[in-house]
Amino acid sequence: MEKIDGASLMARSLKQQGVDYMFGIVGFPVVGTAFAAQKAGITFIGMRNEQSASYAAQAASYLTGRPQACLTVSGPGVIHAFAGLANAQQNCWPMILIGGASPVYQNGMGGFQEERQVQLAAPYCKYAHAIEHTERIPYYVEQAVRYAKFGRPGPVYLDFPDDIIRGQVDEEKVVQAATVGESPRTQADPEAVEAALSALESAERPLVIVGKGMAWSQAENEVREFIERTQLPFLASPLGKGVLPDDDPLSVGAARSTALKEADLIVLMGARLNWIMHFGLPPRFRPDVRVVQIDIAPEEIGANVPAEVALAGDGKAIVGQLNRALDNRQWFYPAETAWREQLRGKAQANLEAVQPMIDDESSPMNYYRAYRDIESWLPDDTIIIGEGANTMDIGRTRMVNRAPRHRLDAGTYGTMGIGLGFAVAAAVTNPDQPVVAVQGDSAFGFSGMEIETMVRYKLPVKIVVLNNGGIGGGVGPIEEGKTVPPPILTYGARYEGMMEALGGKGLYVEDPRDLRGALDEAMAFDGPALVNVLIHPRAGRKPQQFEWLTT
Ligand code: ADP
Ligand code: MG
């Protein structure tokens, strides 16, 4: 009778469920699982730290629209990957963590790397389960994939013990599982759809906010039609950027604070009123702001601010419903209103406020000067990864996104360390597109060793390190004999030398006049490249009306 082992059955089940990528680090007891995955046609990417592998798996999931996998060894390997589970949960992104585990027959004995993995994974997951019989692997994989993908997406965990991996079962005893299909596209109550349009018609200062839920639900065509037909001003959340082009004439992203503060009605599309959106509360919003909310998770509706109209369901389906309902209304927001005028004025003023910094040729350069060359250098279809404090915040406003799901950053959880894992995932899943990671020097340090992964797999990622020698602001060179302040890193550290040493291309820039040439050289290089750009240690953002993290 034909037999199959647990490792091969896991690989076959994952492949059946559309898992094409597995990021991980092998060792006891999962080496065979990685080999089996390759044999089943899954691309296995061996990373240098499980945190990065777990970040890569979720970015690959978000970018492909299907849950992808992370594979780790037992105990510490699983624990390291929890960083990714927590990040995916906060971002509402799917991923599957498969954690090797000590054999079931040693449970409780103090086995090698024995740990309470399911119990510890559970709080970070939509679903966490141990596989206790080899023949039931397909059952658990189907369930895990379905939970990760359907409804509000999120991470799932499967515990994969050594004896289950090595177990041999008769093919005819293997439990068969159905293939998980596309996510159900649940529609909103038609009365709520009409109520949403009526609410909009009564608003004087309406604003649409596009979040990453719309990017995930692939609602770009529906959102574009809605904005074109209604002519409503809109802005995107950091990862909602690109669902509609940032440089669309109706985008008011350049007047973000004013748009949020003065809007009398917001249409919240797949975005949460959490810290990123200042909780929807004063002083960042009007106390009486009206909310029309689209979200796949009904329990999210009304979070922090009660929703006047609740549109619970799939973003793509619901904006499609709004568009059909518009057929009977012929309504659009007028071209000339005081609201549009105010937003235009504010956007213009913001632009003028940063222009001197953009034009500043002093050396070492400031962020805005650096971004002037980075923005004009970026090809249109680049997948952009931003990570760091000022580097990411200023990058959000300076690097234009014109396509959906082309931007990844620290996200809802504000995680430092995601950058290179995300970059690896972007390059592996989109081999024909440029991938650029712009990181602060601190951010780069969290996962810098992944440049070896990029060299090994020939991933032509271009990394730009905006190097101010610190976490947040730097101080420049540390004086002899002085205590090193906690936020300080080596000023002028030659990170490009690491890339050179490992087999990629490294370039160092001090003078702003050399930046564009270095970026071009990096892009022309057939492989990973790192451009290390010295930034003035006290360079920062333009003066802000509200301090960071103010409510
Ligand atoms: P952002 O950071 O872009 O504001 P959030 O992560 O805060 O985005 O919010 C995204 C929201 O999108 C979550 O509340 C999630 O439930 C929702 N969401 C996820 N998938 C869908 C979908 N298919 N349709 C509508 N909303 C969705
Ligand atoms: Mg820094």
XYZ file of C-alpha atoms and ligand atoms in Angstrom:
579
model
C 0.000 0.000 0.000
C 1.204 3.510 -0.912
C 2.517 5.433 2.152
C 3.128 9.118 2.746
C 4.958 10.856 5.596
C 3.830 13.903 7.561
C 6.317 16.300 5.984
C 5.202 15.404 2.448
C 1.547 15.500 3.391
C 1.971 18.979 4.909
C 3.706 20.188 1.733
C 1.015 18.678 -0.517
C -1.802 20.158 1.592
C -0.274 23.630 1.631
C 0.222 23.552 -2.134
C -3.382 22.397 -2.591
C -4.536 25.443 -0.587
C -2.618 27.919 -2.744
C 0.389 28.325 -0.473
C 3.201 28.964 -2.949
C 5.777 30.494 -0.619
C 7.333 29.337 2.613
C 9.794 31.493 4.564
C 11.685 29.994 7.443
C 14.737 28.562 9.106
C 15.257 24.824 9.241
C 16.556 22.630 12.034
C 14.972 20.065 14.335
C 12.315 18.850 13.532
C 11.384 20.647 10.299
C 14.272 20.127 7.838
C 12.336 17.423 6.001
C 9.270 19.659 5.760
C 11.242 22.339 3.921
C 12.663 19.783 1.473
C 9.177 18.339 0.956
C 7.807 21.830 0.319
C 10.375 22.378 -2.423
C 9.491 19.015 -3.901
C 5.796 19.976 -3.906
C 6.565 23.138 -5.875
C 6.515 25.605 -2.989
C 9.271 28.232 -3.111
C 11.230 27.910 0.138
C 13.205 30.956 1.257
C 15.673 30.323 4.059
C 15.997 33.445 6.201
C 18.479 34.426 8.932
C 16.060 35.072 11.784
C 12.544 33.754 12.393
C 11.224 37.253 13.043
C 12.106 38.269 9.514
C 10.719 35.001 8.155
C 7.391 35.631 9.879
C 7.303 39.206 8.582
C 8.077 37.926 5.083
C 5.249 35.372 5.226
C 2.634 37.988 6.072
C 3.855 40.477 3.470
C 3.756 37.701 0.869
C 0.190 36.919 2.004
C -0.903 40.541 1.688
C 0.773 40.964 -1.700
C -0.551 37.721 -3.240
C -3.988 37.835 -1.601
C -3.574 34.305 -0.223
C -2.129 33.087 3.083
C 1.549 32.108 2.774
C 3.626 30.156 5.258
C 6.408 30.559 7.776
C 8.237 27.450 9.018
C 10.274 27.410 12.214
C 12.014 24.995 14.530
C 10.505 24.168 17.904
C 10.700 26.283 21.076
C 12.819 29.401 20.503
C 12.178 29.330 16.755
C 8.435 29.485 17.326
C 8.812 32.177 19.979
C 10.876 34.366 17.627
C 8.141 34.083 15.001
C 5.478 35.312 17.436
C 6.715 38.803 16.576
C 5.275 38.236 13.133
C 2.019 36.769 14.426
C 1.443 39.840 16.601
C 2.259 42.176 13.729
C -0.052 40.313 11.338
C -2.860 40.333 13.885
C -2.566 44.092 14.367
C -2.443 44.673 10.600
C -5.357 42.278 9.921
C -3.124 40.326 7.544
C -3.232 36.565 7.027
C -0.282 34.195 7.457
C 0.281 30.610 8.544
C 2.951 29.826 11.094
C 3.960 26.181 11.144
C 5.975 25.531 14.264
C 8.015 22.379 14.667
C 7.398 20.792 18.076
C 8.985 18.168 20.256
C 7.421 14.707 19.858
C 4.022 14.135 21.450
C 5.299 11.062 23.311
C 7.752 13.305 25.220
C 5.101 15.831 26.290
C 5.775 17.034 29.812
C 9.150 15.298 30.050
C 11.306 18.349 29.353
C 12.044 17.370 25.770
C 14.485 19.261 23.566
C 12.947 22.721 22.951
C 9.649 21.569 24.436
C 7.348 24.547 24.864
C 3.619 25.315 25.304
C 3.480 26.561 21.744
C -0.254 26.361 20.950
C -1.160 27.995 24.221
C 1.353 30.809 23.692
C 0.449 31.357 20.025
C -3.297 31.491 20.654
C -3.571 35.137 21.836
C -1.878 36.340 18.630
C -3.966 34.196 16.298
C -7.432 33.719 14.848
C -6.832 29.998 15.115
C -4.147 27.857 16.776
C -4.075 24.063 16.848
C -1.735 21.128 17.289
C -1.785 18.375 14.684
C -2.139 15.124 16.579
C -2.517 12.584 13.748
C -0.494 12.520 10.545
C -3.492 11.495 8.420
C -5.448 14.600 9.542
C -2.866 17.138 8.260
C -4.994 18.166 5.224
C -7.959 18.793 7.532
C -5.984 21.191 9.725
C -4.318 22.971 6.823
C -7.691 23.651 5.188
C -9.082 24.980 8.456
C -6.039 27.160 9.090
C -6.105 28.664 5.591
C -9.844 29.330 5.781
C -9.552 31.084 9.138
C -6.578 33.161 7.986
C -8.344 34.356 4.855
C -12.073 34.632 5.413
C -13.712 37.524 7.251
C -11.195 39.904 8.817
C -7.910 38.275 7.848
C -5.372 37.298 10.475
C -2.577 34.918 11.444
C -3.031 31.229 12.278
C -0.775 28.710 13.955
C -0.254 24.977 13.377
C 1.872 22.978 15.810
C 3.744 20.246 13.972
C 5.379 17.700 16.319
C 8.380 15.632 15.308
C 6.594 12.264 15.448
C 3.691 13.571 13.326
C 6.185 14.908 10.775
C 7.992 11.565 10.573
C 4.794 9.510 10.812
C 3.938 7.298 7.812
C 0.317 6.746 6.867
C -1.468 4.805 4.150
C -2.538 7.130 1.363
C -6.070 5.761 1.505
C -6.359 6.638 5.203
C -5.451 10.298 4.589
C -8.346 12.622 5.404
C -9.232 14.599 2.264
C -9.988 18.305 2.512
C -11.704 20.684 0.115
C -9.710 23.528 -1.411
C -10.488 26.882 0.183
C -11.977 29.174 -2.459
C -12.205 32.929 -2.754
C -13.379 34.820 0.340
C -17.143 35.312 0.417
C -17.925 38.888 -0.562
C -20.602 39.812 1.924
C -22.821 42.748 1.002
C -24.224 45.480 3.213
C -27.885 45.985 4.056
C -29.366 47.825 0.989
C -31.134 50.294 3.291
C -27.785 51.200 4.842
C -26.381 51.762 1.355
C -29.126 54.311 0.637
C -28.648 55.867 4.064
C -24.933 56.266 3.370
C -25.610 58.222 0.175
C -28.264 60.362 1.855
C -25.844 61.156 4.658
C -23.214 62.171 2.090
C -25.672 64.421 0.271
C -26.374 66.265 3.514
C -22.694 66.799 4.363
C -20.940 70.110 3.736
C -17.381 68.981 4.356
C -17.239 65.296 3.403
C -14.072 63.223 3.356
C -13.396 59.638 2.242
C -10.649 57.740 4.110
C -9.236 54.721 2.263
C -7.514 52.110 4.426
C -5.605 48.915 3.883
C -8.796 46.860 4.176
C -9.636 48.181 0.703
C -6.197 47.238 -0.574
C -6.653 43.723 0.800
C -10.154 43.373 -0.677
C -8.828 44.504 -4.100
C -11.467 47.213 -4.246
C -9.387 49.650 -6.316
C -11.700 49.669 -9.349
C -14.814 50.178 -7.240
C -13.203 52.907 -5.127
C -11.951 54.683 -8.257
C -15.441 54.605 -9.788
C -16.974 55.881 -6.551
C -14.527 58.784 -6.266
C -14.802 59.646 -9.962
C -18.588 59.703 -9.797
C -18.975 61.509 -6.482
C -15.916 63.760 -6.885
C -15.375 63.470 -3.121
C -12.096 64.540 -1.555
C -10.211 61.552 -0.175
C -7.094 60.623 1.700
C -5.395 57.299 2.268
C -4.070 55.688 5.418
C -0.350 54.810 5.236
C -0.994 51.383 3.679
C -4.152 52.499 1.887
C -1.825 54.654 -0.230
C -2.023 53.654 -3.879
C -5.549 52.167 -3.866
C -6.091 55.467 -5.644
C -3.027 57.371 -6.893
C -1.563 59.735 -4.276
C -1.340 62.412 -6.971
C -4.990 62.138 -8.000
C -6.459 65.673 -8.169
C -9.096 64.673 -5.580
C -6.503 63.464 -3.062
C -6.189 65.780 -0.075
C -3.361 63.818 1.523
C -1.206 66.949 1.417
C -3.712 68.657 3.745
C -4.213 65.626 5.989
C -4.488 67.278 9.404
C -6.917 69.924 8.197
C -9.003 67.401 6.269
C -9.391 65.228 9.363
C -9.961 68.127 11.736
C -12.583 69.973 9.732
C -14.545 67.207 7.981
C -18.182 67.031 9.089
C -18.670 63.543 7.660
C -16.122 60.824 6.984
C -16.623 57.685 4.941
C -14.289 55.210 6.562
C -13.401 52.525 4.038
C -11.473 49.606 5.536
C -9.592 51.758 8.038
C -9.812 51.852 11.817
C -10.188 54.878 14.043
C -7.147 53.829 16.069
C -3.981 55.811 16.863
C -3.109 56.189 13.190
C -6.404 58.033 12.699
C -6.160 59.768 16.081
C -9.138 57.744 17.367
C -11.565 59.936 15.418
C -11.656 62.223 18.459
C -11.020 65.914 19.234
C -8.769 67.816 18.886
C -7.847 65.970 15.688
C -11.504 65.586 14.597
C -14.636 67.621 15.128
C -16.509 66.459 18.231
C -19.644 66.003 16.112
C -18.012 64.288 13.124
C -20.442 61.905 11.421
C -19.128 58.488 10.441
C -20.188 56.199 7.592
C -18.176 53.045 8.168
C -17.335 50.135 5.890
C -15.676 47.185 7.587
C -15.709 43.423 7.194
C -15.704 43.006 10.980
C -19.104 44.093 12.357
C -17.601 44.433 15.824
C -15.262 47.140 14.484
C -18.211 49.344 13.507
C -18.565 52.147 16.036
C -15.113 51.717 17.565
C -14.200 54.979 19.370
C -16.866 56.967 17.482
C -20.431 55.701 16.953
C -21.188 55.107 13.280
C -24.201 56.911 11.827
C -24.328 54.385 9.006
C -22.940 50.852 9.371
C -21.898 49.097 6.181
C -20.705 45.739 7.462
C -19.235 43.453 4.842
C -16.641 43.189 2.125
C -15.220 46.495 0.948
C -15.158 45.669 -2.741
C -18.745 44.410 -2.683
C -20.055 47.353 -0.676
C -18.415 50.118 -2.708
C -19.860 48.295 -5.741
C -23.273 48.553 -4.068
C -22.741 52.279 -3.476
C -21.861 52.737 -7.139
C -25.044 50.940 -8.284
C -27.142 53.002 -5.878
C -25.576 56.175 -7.309
C -27.163 55.281 -10.669
C -30.526 56.458 -9.302
C -29.209 59.631 -7.704
C -26.942 61.447 -10.151
C -25.411 63.173 -7.121
C -21.882 64.444 -6.925
C -20.037 66.794 -4.601
C -19.842 70.219 -6.319
C -16.602 71.400 -7.912
C -16.454 74.764 -6.171
C -17.029 74.693 -2.434
C -15.448 76.492 0.510
C -14.265 73.069 1.752
C -12.347 72.273 -1.411
C -10.894 75.788 -1.394
C -9.712 75.403 2.200
C -8.088 72.031 1.515
C -6.390 73.309 -1.625
C -5.037 76.308 0.282
C -3.714 74.148 3.101
C -2.061 71.688 0.709
C -0.357 74.595 -1.049
C 0.836 76.077 2.264
C 2.235 72.697 3.363
C 4.100 72.389 0.103
C 5.594 75.837 0.502
C 6.619 75.047 4.080
C 8.830 72.134 3.012
C 10.180 73.647 -0.218
C 13.230 75.286 1.442
C 14.201 71.922 2.932
C 13.732 70.210 -0.442
C 16.003 72.800 -2.044
C 18.625 72.786 0.734
C 21.942 71.582 -0.724
C 23.933 71.613 2.510
C 25.873 68.536 3.536
C 25.085 66.322 5.395
C 21.639 66.590 3.896
C 18.169 66.704 5.452
C 15.417 64.125 4.801
C 13.414 66.245 2.371
C 16.495 66.849 0.204
C 17.254 63.134 0.207
C 13.671 62.276 -0.746
C 13.778 64.747 -3.641
C 16.195 62.451 -5.470
C 14.647 59.224 -4.173
C 11.168 60.181 -5.396
C 12.298 61.193 -8.876
C 14.380 57.994 -9.102
C 11.637 55.509 -8.118
C 10.082 53.691 -11.098
C 6.282 53.925 -11.156
C 5.570 50.287 -10.317
C 8.040 50.089 -7.412
C 6.970 48.235 -4.302
C 8.046 50.728 -1.660
C 8.960 49.692 1.872
C 9.363 52.415 4.473
C 10.697 51.904 7.968
C 12.084 54.127 10.673
C 10.903 57.228 12.523
C 11.490 60.348 10.423
C 12.551 58.195 7.492
C 9.139 56.526 7.358
C 6.979 59.504 8.341
C 8.553 61.890 5.860
C 8.742 59.112 3.261
C 4.972 58.660 3.464
C 4.488 62.207 2.291
C 7.369 62.314 -0.206
C 7.193 58.939 -2.005
C 4.183 58.757 -4.296
C 2.168 55.540 -4.630
C 0.122 55.093 -7.767
C -0.835 51.413 -7.536
C -2.544 49.417 -4.779
C -0.564 47.047 -2.527
C 2.709 48.706 -3.502
C 3.531 50.049 -0.074
C 4.570 48.250 3.093
C 5.687 49.801 6.348
C 5.705 49.499 10.133
C 1.894 49.473 9.973
C -0.664 49.425 12.737
C 1.724 47.936 15.290
C 4.514 50.419 14.495
C 6.970 47.539 14.282
C 10.654 48.208 13.684
C 12.416 45.273 12.065
C 9.844 44.469 9.379
C 11.694 46.138 6.510
C 14.027 43.544 5.092
C 11.620 40.625 5.634
C 8.979 42.600 3.750
C 11.505 43.427 1.025
C 12.447 39.765 0.591
C 8.754 38.846 0.317
C 8.058 41.613 -2.196
C 10.994 40.574 -4.385
C 10.160 36.857 -4.232
C 6.463 37.306 -5.035
C 6.992 40.045 -7.655
C 10.199 39.138 -9.482
C 9.489 41.547 -12.350
C 8.996 44.649 -10.240
C 11.475 46.985 -8.588
C 11.542 46.692 -4.783
C 12.971 49.594 -2.794
C 13.319 49.704 0.999
C 14.019 53.108 2.507
C 15.038 52.631 6.132
C 16.528 54.570 8.982
C 19.859 53.323 10.319
C 18.176 51.986 13.443
C 15.462 50.215 11.443
C 18.064 48.623 9.158
C 19.899 47.210 12.164
C 16.969 45.110 13.359
C 17.214 42.720 10.439
C 20.328 43.768 8.536
C 21.567 40.194 8.151
C 18.765 39.518 5.654
C 20.939 41.181 3.028
C 22.714 37.826 2.877
C 19.334 36.239 2.069
C 18.938 38.739 -0.773
C 22.386 37.941 -2.141
C 21.818 34.173 -1.857
C 18.499 34.221 -3.730
C 19.661 36.964 -6.154
C 16.847 39.308 -5.107
C 17.558 42.718 -6.675
C 16.231 44.717 -3.709
C 17.529 48.271 -3.465
C 17.997 49.437 0.132
C 18.452 53.103 0.958
C 19.599 53.762 4.535
C 18.947 57.321 5.676
C 21.647 57.400 8.303
C 21.354 59.999 11.041
C 23.255 57.947 13.626
C 20.430 57.354 16.037
C 16.965 56.218 16.988
C 14.923 59.283 16.170
C 17.471 62.109 16.221
C 21.218 61.571 16.454
C 23.940 63.767 17.928
C 26.767 63.176 15.478
C 30.081 61.653 16.561
C 30.190 60.671 20.256
C 32.849 62.559 22.185
C 35.697 60.580 23.732
C 34.967 59.604 27.342
C 31.278 60.585 27.197
C 28.533 58.146 28.214
C 26.707 56.912 25.103
C 23.145 58.295 25.184
C 20.527 55.528 24.794
C 19.187 56.632 21.397
C 22.612 56.985 19.799
C 24.106 54.742 17.113
C 27.451 55.096 15.374
C 27.272 58.202 13.213
C 28.424 57.472 9.701
C 28.484 53.684 10.224
C 29.380 52.139 6.862
C 26.432 49.778 6.386
C 27.111 49.624 2.648
C 30.308 47.745 3.515
C 28.192 44.879 4.877
C 26.427 44.596 1.546
C 29.746 44.619 -0.327
C 31.229 42.009 2.000
C 28.309 39.670 1.406
C 28.385 39.995 -2.370
C 26.007 42.856 -3.231
C 26.690 46.447 -4.263
C 27.314 49.113 -1.612
C 27.456 52.890 -2.081
C 28.071 55.688 0.421
C 26.819 59.251 -0.062
C 27.688 62.354 1.964
C 27.198 65.156 -0.540
C 23.604 65.594 -1.793
C 24.975 66.201 -5.279
C 26.202 62.584 -5.377
C 22.918 61.015 -4.316
C 21.128 60.623 -7.643
C 24.188 59.097 -9.288
C 24.530 56.556 -6.484
C 20.846 55.641 -6.683
C 21.113 55.120 -10.428
C 24.173 52.951 -9.976
C 22.307 50.856 -7.401
C 19.316 50.419 -9.719
C 21.556 49.459 -12.644
C 23.300 46.782 -10.563
C 22.008 43.282 -11.244
C 21.415 42.236 -7.650
C 20.827 43.675 -4.193
C 22.351 47.082 -3.493
C 22.551 49.343 -0.463
C 22.963 53.105 -0.639
C 24.046 54.497 2.728
C 23.131 58.184 2.895
C 24.513 60.401 5.638
C 21.761 62.597 7.095
C 22.284 65.588 9.363
C 21.935 64.244 12.928
C 19.396 66.900 13.849
C 17.338 66.873 10.653
C 13.643 66.243 11.238
C 10.103 66.778 10.030
C 8.618 70.113 9.180
C 7.045 71.772 12.232
C 3.803 69.920 13.084
C 0.581 71.408 14.376
C 0.178 68.386 16.663
C 2.935 66.501 18.450
C 3.456 62.847 17.515
C 0.884 60.475 19.073
C -1.317 63.304 20.286
C -4.929 62.276 20.440
P -5.342 51.355 8.038
O -4.102 51.152 8.858
O -5.097 51.396 6.594
O -6.196 52.455 8.560
P -6.578 49.259 9.500
O -5.687 48.086 9.579
O -6.668 50.154 10.677
O -6.206 50.035 8.187
O -8.029 48.809 9.157
C -8.281 47.908 8.151
C -9.690 47.464 8.347
O -10.092 46.831 7.146
C -9.875 46.460 9.477
O -10.768 46.960 10.437
C -10.419 45.217 8.770
O -11.425 44.587 9.501
C -10.963 45.793 7.481
N -11.025 44.852 6.383
C -10.243 43.784 6.124
N -10.653 43.139 5.023
C -11.708 43.815 4.556
C -12.589 43.654 3.455
N -12.448 42.650 2.602
N -13.576 44.542 3.296
C -13.725 45.565 4.151
N -12.952 45.777 5.209
C -11.953 44.925 5.416
Mg 18.287 56.980 12.583
